[in-house]
């Protein structure tokens, strides 16, 4: 154990057992898009549920939201995405492959890495020495064209009539839906600062570099929290959410040695951010690569201020023929504190624009981390056993029920138990094949417990309960199976 699993083994298992498939596979596949199969959909749903439980349900100070993916174009002007959400790219003159400048490495494997997104207008003016950089596709050294900005947002058209057709963007993050609903939530609930709004949903980015399975895809799911607090209390809340989010991963079984924080250097921070830290996981790419799993940022009052300015710009945008590029945001009026996105604290009698702490996680990326961390191979009696040691909360199937053989009333008893258990737990019934093989299939699916109805069941009313991790088998009275499982699974 503790050996870093190989990505290839995980990809193979995911395909073999129906966790994850390439999108549109029968047509040759669609690059960097993936489909979750019967086991994968349950796993990902459990990851989502575990996040929602920890961030929303178990707290008194966070509420949920589910916003539409298509939003008003001005949202992206105000957030900065329309002008800045681009990667700096270069094209290899030898093989024509486009690469992210910050991902290019020299012969020693040194890459710049962790560069922020670039300003679309100013990108070309930034000097970059690519003379020693190696093309990841063909290996040519220093054969790159001038760097340029590559917009990451997908565009689409909305409207049936020519006069109201608009160019919209598929959202590249879920966070903006939260900011634009800040006032709605404030007006319709009892929340008071400090409080958070959480959302889980799909985001889209036309990523330049993909690969690495579901680590970086063009369509993905995010779980984001915007936690609004009074200026001056932000450092404390930043630390609070750092600790909470780290604990979430370890509580769900990720080994501490595979998880770390990487605090951003001041020169790496976006201009509006006061602090930012990545929760990194040691993914099995290359030699075991520390890669971002989640970002936690102190975004100050930047987002709400920007939307307050954006709201004042609507008429200019209409006058400019709804052309985003032709308008700038209205300068902040002196009286911005009276705007609808400000907050009045009744206790302190002060009005302010709230600061925001944002933990932003990827559902697919954490699903991959949970898969990698749970994956294990061990030798049992001369055979390799593949097992996914998922935390019970994440396991796609919690319990499998088998009759030892298809006779002597065993299937009937097993089915009755299955019908009872499935109302409470994701359960699976299987009566085909040798019992050892049935156990192995469940090990590969990560099922924590298997229950077998056998010859002894008729005699003394007990069944065999088999533990996935230790492979130990004990006998449990049939009528106590449910209670026994609830002690183990309701964690
Ligand atoms: P990266 O540096 O890897 O491109 P980012 O810093 O742009 O990521 P954020 O904008 O902070 O990412 O997004 C928050 C989280 O959303 C990330 O930590 C990651 O878990 C997830 N995420 C972002 N982009 C993708 C993607 N293309 N595929 C899968 N998950 C993603």
Coordinates of C-alpha atoms and ligand atoms in Angstrom, one line a residue:
X1 CA 0.0 0.0 0.0
X2 CA 0.9 3.7 -0.1
X3 CA 2.5 3.1 -3.5
X4 CA 1.4 5.8 -5.8
X5 CA -1.1 4.2 -8.2
X6 CA -0.4 4.6 -11.9
X7 CA -2.8 6.6 -13.9
X8 CA -3.0 4.0 -16.7
X9 CA -4.2 1.4 -14.2
X10 CA -6.9 3.7 -12.9
X11 CA -8.0 4.6 -16.4
X12 CA -8.2 0.9 -17.3
X13 CA -10.1 0.0 -14.2
X14 CA -12.5 3.0 -14.8
X15 CA -13.3 1.7 -18.3
X16 CA -13.4 -2.0 -17.4
X17 CA -15.8 -1.5 -14.5
X18 CA -17.9 1.3 -15.9
X19 CA -16.8 4.3 -13.9
X20 CA -15.7 6.6 -16.7
X21 CA -15.8 6.4 -20.5
X22 CA -14.5 8.6 -23.3
X23 CA -17.3 10.8 -24.6
X24 CA -18.9 9.8 -27.9
X25 CA -16.5 6.8 -28.0
X26 CA -18.3 5.0 -30.8
X27 CA -17.6 7.9 -33.1
X28 CA -13.9 8.0 -32.2
X29 CA -14.3 10.0 -29.0
X30 CA -14.4 13.7 -28.3
X31 CA -11.2 15.1 -26.9
X32 CA -11.1 16.0 -23.2
X33 CA -14.8 15.1 -22.6
X34 CA -15.8 12.2 -20.5
X35 CA -18.9 10.3 -19.5
X36 CA -19.6 8.8 -16.1
X37 CA -20.9 5.2 -16.3
X38 CA -23.1 3.4 -13.8
X39 CA -20.5 3.2 -11.0
X40 CA -18.9 6.6 -11.8
X41 CA -22.2 8.5 -11.7
X42 CA -22.8 7.2 -8.2
X43 CA -19.3 8.0 -7.0
X44 CA -19.4 11.5 -8.4
X45 CA -22.9 12.1 -6.9
X46 CA -21.5 11.0 -3.5
X47 CA -18.6 13.4 -3.9
X48 CA -21.1 16.2 -4.6
X49 CA -23.3 15.2 -1.8
X50 CA -20.4 15.0 0.7
X51 CA -19.4 18.6 -0.3
X52 CA -23.0 19.9 0.0
X53 CA -23.4 18.2 3.4
X54 CA -20.2 19.7 4.8
X55 CA -20.5 23.1 3.2
X56 CA -24.3 23.7 3.3
X57 CA -26.3 21.2 5.4
X58 CA -24.1 21.0 8.4
X59 CA -23.7 24.7 8.8
X60 CA -26.1 27.4 9.9
X61 CA -24.3 30.2 7.9
X62 CA -24.4 28.9 4.3
X63 CA -27.3 28.6 1.9
X64 CA -27.4 27.0 -1.5
X65 CA -28.2 28.2 -5.0
X66 CA -28.5 26.7 -8.5
X67 CA -28.0 29.3 -11.3
X68 CA -28.4 29.1 -15.0
X69 CA -25.3 28.4 -17.1
X70 CA -26.2 31.1 -19.6
X71 CA -25.9 34.6 -18.1
X72 CA -26.1 38.2 -19.3
X73 CA -23.0 39.1 -21.2
X74 CA -22.3 42.1 -18.9
X75 CA -21.7 39.6 -16.1
X76 CA -18.5 38.6 -17.9
X77 CA -17.6 42.2 -18.6
X78 CA -17.9 43.1 -14.9
X79 CA -16.1 40.0 -13.7
X80 CA -13.2 40.6 -16.0
X81 CA -13.6 37.3 -17.9
X82 CA -14.6 39.0 -21.2
X83 CA -11.3 40.9 -21.3
X84 CA -8.9 38.8 -19.3
X85 CA -9.9 35.1 -19.3
X86 CA -7.3 33.9 -21.7
X87 CA -4.2 31.8 -21.6
X88 CA -0.9 32.9 -23.2
X89 CA -0.2 30.4 -26.0
X90 CA 2.4 29.8 -28.7
X91 CA 2.4 27.6 -31.7
X92 CA 5.3 25.2 -32.5
X93 CA 6.6 26.1 -36.0
X94 CA 7.6 22.5 -36.6
X95 CA 4.4 20.6 -35.7
X96 CA 1.8 23.4 -35.4
X97 CA 0.8 22.3 -31.9
X98 CA -0.5 25.1 -29.7
X99 CA 0.8 25.1 -26.1
X100 CA 0.4 27.2 -23.0
X101 CA 3.5 29.3 -22.5
X102 CA 3.4 28.7 -18.7
X103 CA 3.4 24.9 -19.3
X104 CA 6.4 24.8 -21.5
X105 CA 9.5 23.3 -19.9
X106 CA 13.2 23.5 -20.9
X107 CA 15.4 20.4 -21.1
X108 CA 15.7 20.3 -17.3
X109 CA 12.0 20.1 -17.0
X110 CA 11.6 23.6 -15.5
X111 CA 8.4 25.3 -16.4
X112 CA 7.3 28.8 -15.4
X113 CA 4.0 27.3 -14.2
X114 CA 1.2 29.0 -12.2
X115 CA 0.9 32.0 -14.4
X116 CA -2.3 34.0 -14.0
X117 CA -4.6 34.4 -17.0
X118 CA -3.6 37.2 -19.4
X119 CA -5.1 40.4 -20.5
X120 CA -6.3 39.8 -24.0
X121 CA -5.3 43.3 -25.3
X122 CA -1.9 43.3 -23.7
X123 CA -0.8 39.7 -24.1
X124 CA 1.3 40.2 -27.2
X125 CA 3.4 43.0 -25.7
X126 CA 4.7 40.8 -22.8
X127 CA 8.3 39.6 -23.5
X128 CA 8.9 35.8 -23.1
X129 CA 12.1 33.9 -23.8
X130 CA 11.1 30.6 -25.4
X131 CA 14.5 29.9 -27.0
X132 CA 15.2 27.0 -24.6
X133 CA 11.7 25.6 -24.3
X134 CA 10.8 22.2 -25.7
X135 CA 7.7 21.5 -27.7
X136 CA 5.8 18.8 -25.7
X137 CA 4.4 17.3 -28.9
X138 CA 7.4 17.0 -31.2
X139 CA 10.4 17.8 -29.0
X140 CA 11.7 20.7 -31.1
X141 CA 13.6 23.3 -29.0
X142 CA 13.0 27.0 -29.3
X143 CA 10.9 26.8 -32.4
X144 CA 8.0 28.8 -31.2
X145 CA 5.9 31.7 -32.7
X146 CA 5.2 34.9 -30.9
X147 CA 3.0 34.3 -27.8
X148 CA -0.6 35.4 -28.1
X149 CA -3.8 35.4 -26.0
X150 CA -6.2 32.5 -26.5
X151 CA -9.8 33.1 -25.1
X152 CA -11.0 30.3 -22.9
X153 CA -14.7 30.9 -22.9
X154 CA -17.0 29.1 -25.3
X155 CA -19.3 31.3 -27.3
X156 CA -22.9 30.5 -28.3
X157 CA -25.8 32.3 -29.8
X158 CA -29.1 33.0 -28.1
X159 CA -32.4 34.1 -29.7
X160 CA -34.5 33.1 -32.6
X161 CA -35.0 36.5 -34.3
X162 CA -32.1 38.3 -36.0
X163 CA -32.7 41.5 -34.0
X164 CA -32.5 39.9 -30.6
X165 CA -29.8 37.3 -31.2
X166 CA -27.0 37.8 -28.8
X167 CA -23.6 36.2 -28.4
X168 CA -23.4 34.6 -25.0
X169 CA -20.7 32.7 -23.1
X170 CA -21.0 29.3 -21.5
X171 CA -20.0 30.1 -17.9
X172 CA -16.3 29.4 -17.1
X173 CA -17.0 29.3 -13.4
X174 CA -20.1 29.1 -11.2
X175 CA -19.1 31.9 -8.8
X176 CA -20.5 34.8 -10.8
X177 CA -24.0 33.4 -10.5
X178 CA -23.6 33.7 -6.8
X179 CA -22.5 37.3 -6.9
X180 CA -25.3 38.5 -9.1
X181 CA -27.8 36.8 -6.8
X182 CA -26.3 38.3 -3.6
X183 CA -29.1 40.9 -3.2
X184 CA -31.8 38.3 -4.0
X185 CA -30.6 36.0 -1.3
X186 CA -30.2 38.8 1.2
X187 CA -33.7 40.1 0.5
X188 CA -35.5 36.7 0.7
X189 CA -33.8 34.9 3.6
X190 CA -32.7 35.7 7.1
X191 CA -29.0 35.5 6.4
X192 CA -26.8 38.1 8.0
X193 CA -23.1 38.7 7.4
X194 CA -21.0 36.6 7.9
X195 CA -22.7 34.1 5.6
X196 CA -22.0 32.1 2.5
X197 CA -23.8 31.0 -0.7
X198 CA -22.8 27.7 -2.3
X199 CA -23.3 26.3 -5.7
X200 CA -22.4 23.1 -7.6
X201 CA -22.7 23.1 -11.4
X202 CA -21.1 22.7 -14.8
X203 CA -18.5 25.1 -16.1
X204 CA -16.9 25.2 -19.5
X205 CA -13.4 26.3 -20.6
X206 CA -11.8 25.8 -24.0
X207 CA -8.6 24.6 -22.3
X208 CA -5.4 24.6 -24.4
X209 CA -3.7 21.7 -22.6
X210 CA -6.0 18.9 -21.6
X211 CA -4.9 15.2 -21.2
X212 CA -4.5 13.5 -17.8
X213 CA -7.9 11.9 -18.0
X214 CA -10.6 13.9 -16.0
X215 CA -8.0 16.2 -14.4
X216 CA -8.5 18.9 -16.9
X217 CA -11.4 18.8 -19.2
X218 CA -13.3 21.3 -21.3
X219 CA -16.6 20.6 -19.6
X220 CA -16.4 20.1 -15.8
X221 CA -18.2 20.5 -12.6
X222 CA -17.3 23.0 -9.9
X223 CA -18.3 23.2 -6.2
X224 CA -17.9 26.8 -5.1
X225 CA -18.6 28.8 -2.0
X226 CA -18.6 32.5 -1.8
X227 CA -18.4 33.4 1.9
X228 CA -19.3 37.1 2.6
X229 CA -17.8 38.8 5.6
X230 CA -17.1 42.2 7.0
X231 CA -13.7 43.8 5.9
X232 CA -11.3 43.3 8.8
X233 CA -12.7 39.8 9.6
X234 CA -11.5 38.4 6.2
X235 CA -8.1 37.0 7.4
X236 CA -9.8 35.0 10.1
X237 CA -12.4 33.5 7.7
X238 CA -9.7 32.8 5.2
X239 CA -7.9 30.7 7.8
X240 CA -11.2 29.1 8.8
X241 CA -12.0 27.9 5.3
X242 CA -8.5 26.7 4.6
X243 CA -8.7 24.4 7.6
X244 CA -12.2 23.3 6.8
X245 CA -11.5 22.4 3.3
X246 CA -8.3 20.5 4.0
X247 CA -10.1 18.5 6.7
X248 CA -12.9 17.7 4.2
X249 CA -10.5 15.7 2.0
X250 CA -8.8 13.9 4.9
X251 CA -12.1 13.1 6.6
X252 CA -13.1 11.4 3.3
X253 CA -10.0 9.2 3.3
X254 CA -7.4 11.1 1.3
X255 CA -4.0 10.3 2.9
X256 CA -2.4 13.4 4.5
X257 CA 1.0 12.7 2.8
X258 CA -0.7 13.2 -0.6
X259 CA -2.2 16.5 0.3
X260 CA -0.6 19.9 0.9
X261 CA -1.2 23.7 0.8
X262 CA 0.6 25.9 -1.7
X263 CA 0.3 29.5 -0.7
X264 CA 0.6 31.9 -3.7
X265 CA 3.5 34.3 -3.8
X266 CA 2.4 38.0 -3.7
X267 CA 3.5 38.4 -7.4
X268 CA 1.4 35.5 -8.4
X269 CA -1.8 36.8 -6.9
X270 CA -4.5 38.3 -9.1
X271 CA -4.5 42.1 -8.6
X272 CA -7.7 42.1 -6.5
X273 CA -6.8 39.1 -4.3
X274 CA -5.4 39.6 -0.9
X275 CA -4.3 36.0 -0.4
X276 CA -4.7 32.7 -2.3
X277 CA -3.8 29.1 -1.5
X278 CA -4.1 25.9 -3.5
X279 CA -4.9 22.6 -1.9
X280 CA -2.7 20.3 -3.9
X281 CA -2.8 16.6 -4.4
X282 CA 0.0 14.3 -5.5
X283 CA -1.5 13.0 -8.7
X284 CA 0.1 10.0 -10.4
X285 CA 1.3 11.9 -13.5
X286 CA 5.0 11.7 -14.3
X287 CA 6.9 11.1 -11.0
X288 CA 4.0 12.1 -8.8
X289 CA 3.0 15.6 -9.5
X290 CA 1.6 18.0 -7.0
X291 CA -1.3 19.6 -8.8
X292 CA -4.1 22.0 -7.7
X293 CA -7.2 20.3 -6.4
X294 CA -8.9 23.4 -5.1
X295 CA -8.2 27.1 -4.8
X296 CA -9.1 29.2 -1.7
X297 CA -8.9 32.9 -2.2
X298 CA -9.5 36.1 -0.3
X299 CA -11.1 38.1 -3.2
X300 CA -11.7 41.3 -1.1
X301 CA -14.8 43.3 -2.2
X302 CA -13.7 43.1 -5.8
X303 CA -16.6 41.1 -7.3
X304 CA -19.5 42.9 -5.7
X305 CA -17.9 46.3 -6.5
X306 CA -17.4 45.2 -10.1
X307 CA -21.1 44.1 -10.4
X308 CA -22.2 47.4 -8.9
X309 CA -20.3 49.1 -11.7
X310 CA -21.6 46.7 -14.3
X311 CA -25.2 47.4 -13.3
X312 CA -24.6 51.1 -14.1
X313 CA -23.3 50.2 -17.6
X314 CA -26.4 48.5 -19.0
X315 CA -27.6 51.5 -21.0
X316 CA -24.2 52.2 -22.5
X317 CA -24.1 48.6 -23.6
X318 CA -27.5 48.8 -25.2
X319 CA -26.5 52.1 -26.9
X320 CA -23.3 50.4 -28.3
X321 CA -25.4 47.8 -30.0
X322 CA -24.9 45.3 -27.3
X323 CA -21.2 45.1 -28.2
X324 CA -19.2 44.1 -25.2
X325 CA -15.9 45.2 -26.7
X326 CA -17.2 48.7 -27.3
X327 CA -17.9 49.6 -23.7
X328 CA -16.0 50.1 -20.5
X329 CA -17.5 49.8 -17.0
X330 CA -18.9 53.0 -15.6
X331 CA -16.4 54.5 -13.2
X332 CA -17.4 53.9 -9.6
X333 CA -19.8 56.6 -8.4
X334 CA -18.8 58.3 -5.2
X335 CA -21.9 56.9 -3.6
X336 CA -21.1 53.3 -4.3
X337 CA -21.9 52.4 -0.7
X338 CA -25.6 53.3 -1.3
X339 CA -25.7 50.7 -4.2
X340 CA -27.7 47.6 -4.0
X341 CA -24.7 45.3 -3.5
X342 CA -23.6 47.0 -0.3
X343 CA -24.6 45.7 3.1
X344 CA -25.8 47.5 6.2
X345 CA -24.8 46.0 9.5
X346 CA -27.5 46.8 12.0
X347 CA -25.3 46.1 15.0
X348 CA -22.4 48.3 14.1
X349 CA -24.6 50.7 12.1
X350 CA -22.0 50.5 9.3
X351 CA -22.5 50.1 5.6
X352 CA -19.8 48.3 3.5
X353 CA -19.3 46.1 0.5
X354 CA -18.6 42.6 1.9
X355 CA -15.3 40.9 1.5
X356 CA -15.4 37.4 0.0
X357 CA -13.5 34.2 0.8
X358 CA -13.9 31.7 -2.0
X359 CA -13.1 28.0 -1.7
X360 CA -13.4 26.7 -5.3
X361 CA -13.2 23.0 -5.8
X362 CA -13.5 20.7 -8.9
X363 CA -16.0 17.8 -8.5
X364 CA -14.3 15.8 -11.3
X365 CA -10.8 16.6 -10.1
X366 CA -11.6 15.5 -6.6
X367 CA -13.4 12.4 -7.9
X368 CA -10.1 11.6 -9.6
X369 CA -8.2 12.2 -6.4
X370 CA -10.5 10.0 -4.4
X371 CA -10.2 7.2 -7.1
X372 CA -6.4 7.5 -7.1
X373 CA -6.1 7.5 -3.3
X374 CA -8.5 4.6 -2.9
X375 CA -6.8 2.4 -5.5
X376 CA -4.8 -0.5 -4.3
X377 CA -3.3 -3.7 -5.7
X378 CA -2.3 -6.5 -3.4
X379 CA -1.3 -10.1 -3.8
X380 CA -3.7 -12.6 -2.3
X381 CA -2.9 -16.3 -2.6
X382 CA -0.8 -15.8 -5.7
X383 CA -3.4 -13.6 -7.4
X384 CA -3.5 -9.8 -7.8
X385 CA -6.5 -8.3 -6.0
X386 CA -7.6 -4.8 -7.2
X387 CA -9.4 -2.9 -4.6
X388 CA -10.8 0.6 -4.3
X389 CA -10.7 1.5 -0.6
X390 CA -13.3 4.2 -0.7
X391 CA -14.6 5.9 2.4
X392 CA -18.2 4.5 2.9
X393 CA -19.7 7.9 2.2
X394 CA -18.2 7.8 -1.3
X395 CA -18.5 4.1 -2.2
X396 CA -20.9 3.8 -5.2
X397 CA -22.4 0.7 -3.8
X398 CA -22.5 0.3 0.0
X399 CA -23.5 -3.3 0.3
X400 CA -23.8 -6.3 -2.1
X401 CA -26.1 -9.3 -1.3
X402 CA -25.4 -12.8 -2.6
X403 CA -27.0 -16.2 -2.2
X404 CA -24.1 -18.7 -2.0
X405 CA -25.9 -20.9 -4.5
X406 CA -29.0 -20.6 -6.6
X407 CA -31.0 -23.2 -4.6
X408 CA -32.3 -24.3 -1.2
X409 CA -34.3 -21.0 -0.7
X410 CA -31.1 -19.0 -0.6
X411 CA -32.0 -16.6 -3.5
X412 CA -35.4 -15.9 -1.8
X413 CA -33.8 -15.0 1.5
X414 CA -31.1 -12.9 -0.1
X415 CA -33.6 -11.1 -2.3
X416 CA -35.8 -10.2 0.6
X417 CA -32.7 -8.8 2.5
X418 CA -31.8 -6.9 -0.7
X419 CA -35.3 -5.4 -1.0
X420 CA -35.1 -4.2 2.6
X421 CA -31.6 -2.8 2.4
X422 CA -31.9 -1.0 -0.9
X423 CA -34.5 1.4 0.5
X424 CA -31.7 2.8 2.7
X425 CA -28.4 2.1 1.0
X426 CA -27.2 1.8 -2.6
X427 CA -27.3 -2.0 -2.8
X428 CA -26.5 -4.6 -5.3
X429 CA -27.8 -8.2 -5.8
X430 CA -25.8 -10.9 -7.6
X431 CA -26.4 -14.6 -7.8
X432 CA -24.2 -15.5 -10.8
X433 CA -20.7 -17.1 -10.7
X434 CA -18.4 -18.4 -8.0
X435 CA -18.6 -16.5 -4.7
X436 CA -14.9 -15.6 -4.8
X437 CA -15.3 -13.9 -8.1
X438 CA -18.3 -12.0 -6.9
X439 CA -16.3 -10.7 -3.9
X440 CA -13.5 -9.6 -6.3
X441 CA -15.9 -7.7 -8.5
X442 CA -17.2 -5.8 -5.5
X443 CA -13.6 -5.1 -4.3
X444 CA -12.9 -3.4 -7.7
X445 CA -16.1 -1.4 -7.4
X446 CA -15.1 -0.3 -3.9
X447 CA -18.1 -1.9 -2.1
X448 CA -17.4 -1.9 1.7
X449 CA -19.5 -4.9 2.6
X450 CA -20.8 -8.1 1.1
X451 CA -23.5 -10.2 2.7
X452 CA -23.8 -13.9 1.7
X453 CA -26.8 -16.1 2.5
X454 CA -25.5 -19.6 2.8
X455 CA -26.3 -23.1 4.1
X456 CA -25.9 -22.0 7.7
X457 CA -28.5 -19.3 7.4
X458 CA -31.4 -21.8 7.4
X459 CA -29.9 -23.5 10.5
X460 CA -29.1 -20.6 12.8
X461 CA -30.4 -17.4 11.0
X462 CA -27.0 -15.9 10.5
X463 CA -25.3 -14.6 7.3
X464 CA -21.7 -14.1 6.3
X465 CA -20.6 -10.5 6.4
X466 CA -17.4 -9.8 4.5
X467 CA -15.2 -6.8 4.9
X468 CA -13.7 -5.3 1.7
X469 CA -10.4 -4.0 3.3
X470 CA -9.5 -6.9 5.6
X471 CA -11.4 -9.6 3.7
X472 CA -12.4 -10.9 7.1
X473 CA -15.7 -12.8 7.3
X474 CA -17.9 -12.8 10.4
X475 CA -21.4 -14.1 11.1
X476 CA -24.2 -11.7 11.8
X477 CA -27.8 -12.6 12.6
X478 CA -30.0 -11.8 9.5
X479 CA -32.3 -9.6 11.5
X480 CA -29.4 -7.5 12.7
X481 CA -27.8 -6.8 9.4
X482 CA -29.4 -3.5 9.0
X483 CA -28.3 -2.2 12.4
X484 CA -24.9 -3.6 11.9
X485 CA -24.5 -1.8 8.6
X486 CA -25.9 1.4 9.9
X487 CA -23.1 1.5 12.6
X488 CA -20.5 1.1 9.9
X489 CA -21.9 3.1 7.1
X490 CA -23.7 6.1 8.7
X491 CA -20.4 8.0 9.3
Ligands
LIG1 P1 -5.7 25.5 -13.5 O1 -4.5 26.4 -13.0 O2 -5.5 24.1 -13.2 O3 -6.1 25.8 -14.9 P2 -7.4 27.4 -12.3 O4 -6.5 27.9 -11.2 O5 -7.7 28.1 -13.5 O6 -6.9 25.9 -12.6 P3 -9.8 27.8 -10.9 O7 -10.3 28.8 -11.8 O8 -9.3 28.2 -9.5 O9 -8.8 26.9 -11.6 O10 -11.0 26.7 -10.6 C1 -11.2 26.2 -9.4 C2 -11.2 24.7 -9.4 O11 -12.0 24.2 -10.5 C3 -9.8 24.1 -9.7 O12 -9.1 23.9 -8.5 C4 -10.2 22.7 -10.3 O13 -10.5 21.8 -9.3 C5 -11.5 23.0 -11.1 N1 -11.2 23.2 -12.5 C6 -10.8 24.3 -13.1 N2 -10.6 24.1 -14.4 C7 -10.8 22.8 -14.6 C8 -10.8 21.9 -15.8 N3 -10.5 22.4 -17.0 N4 -11.2 20.6 -15.6 C9 -11.5 20.1 -14.4 N5 -11.5 20.9 -13.3 C10 -11.2 22.2 -13.4

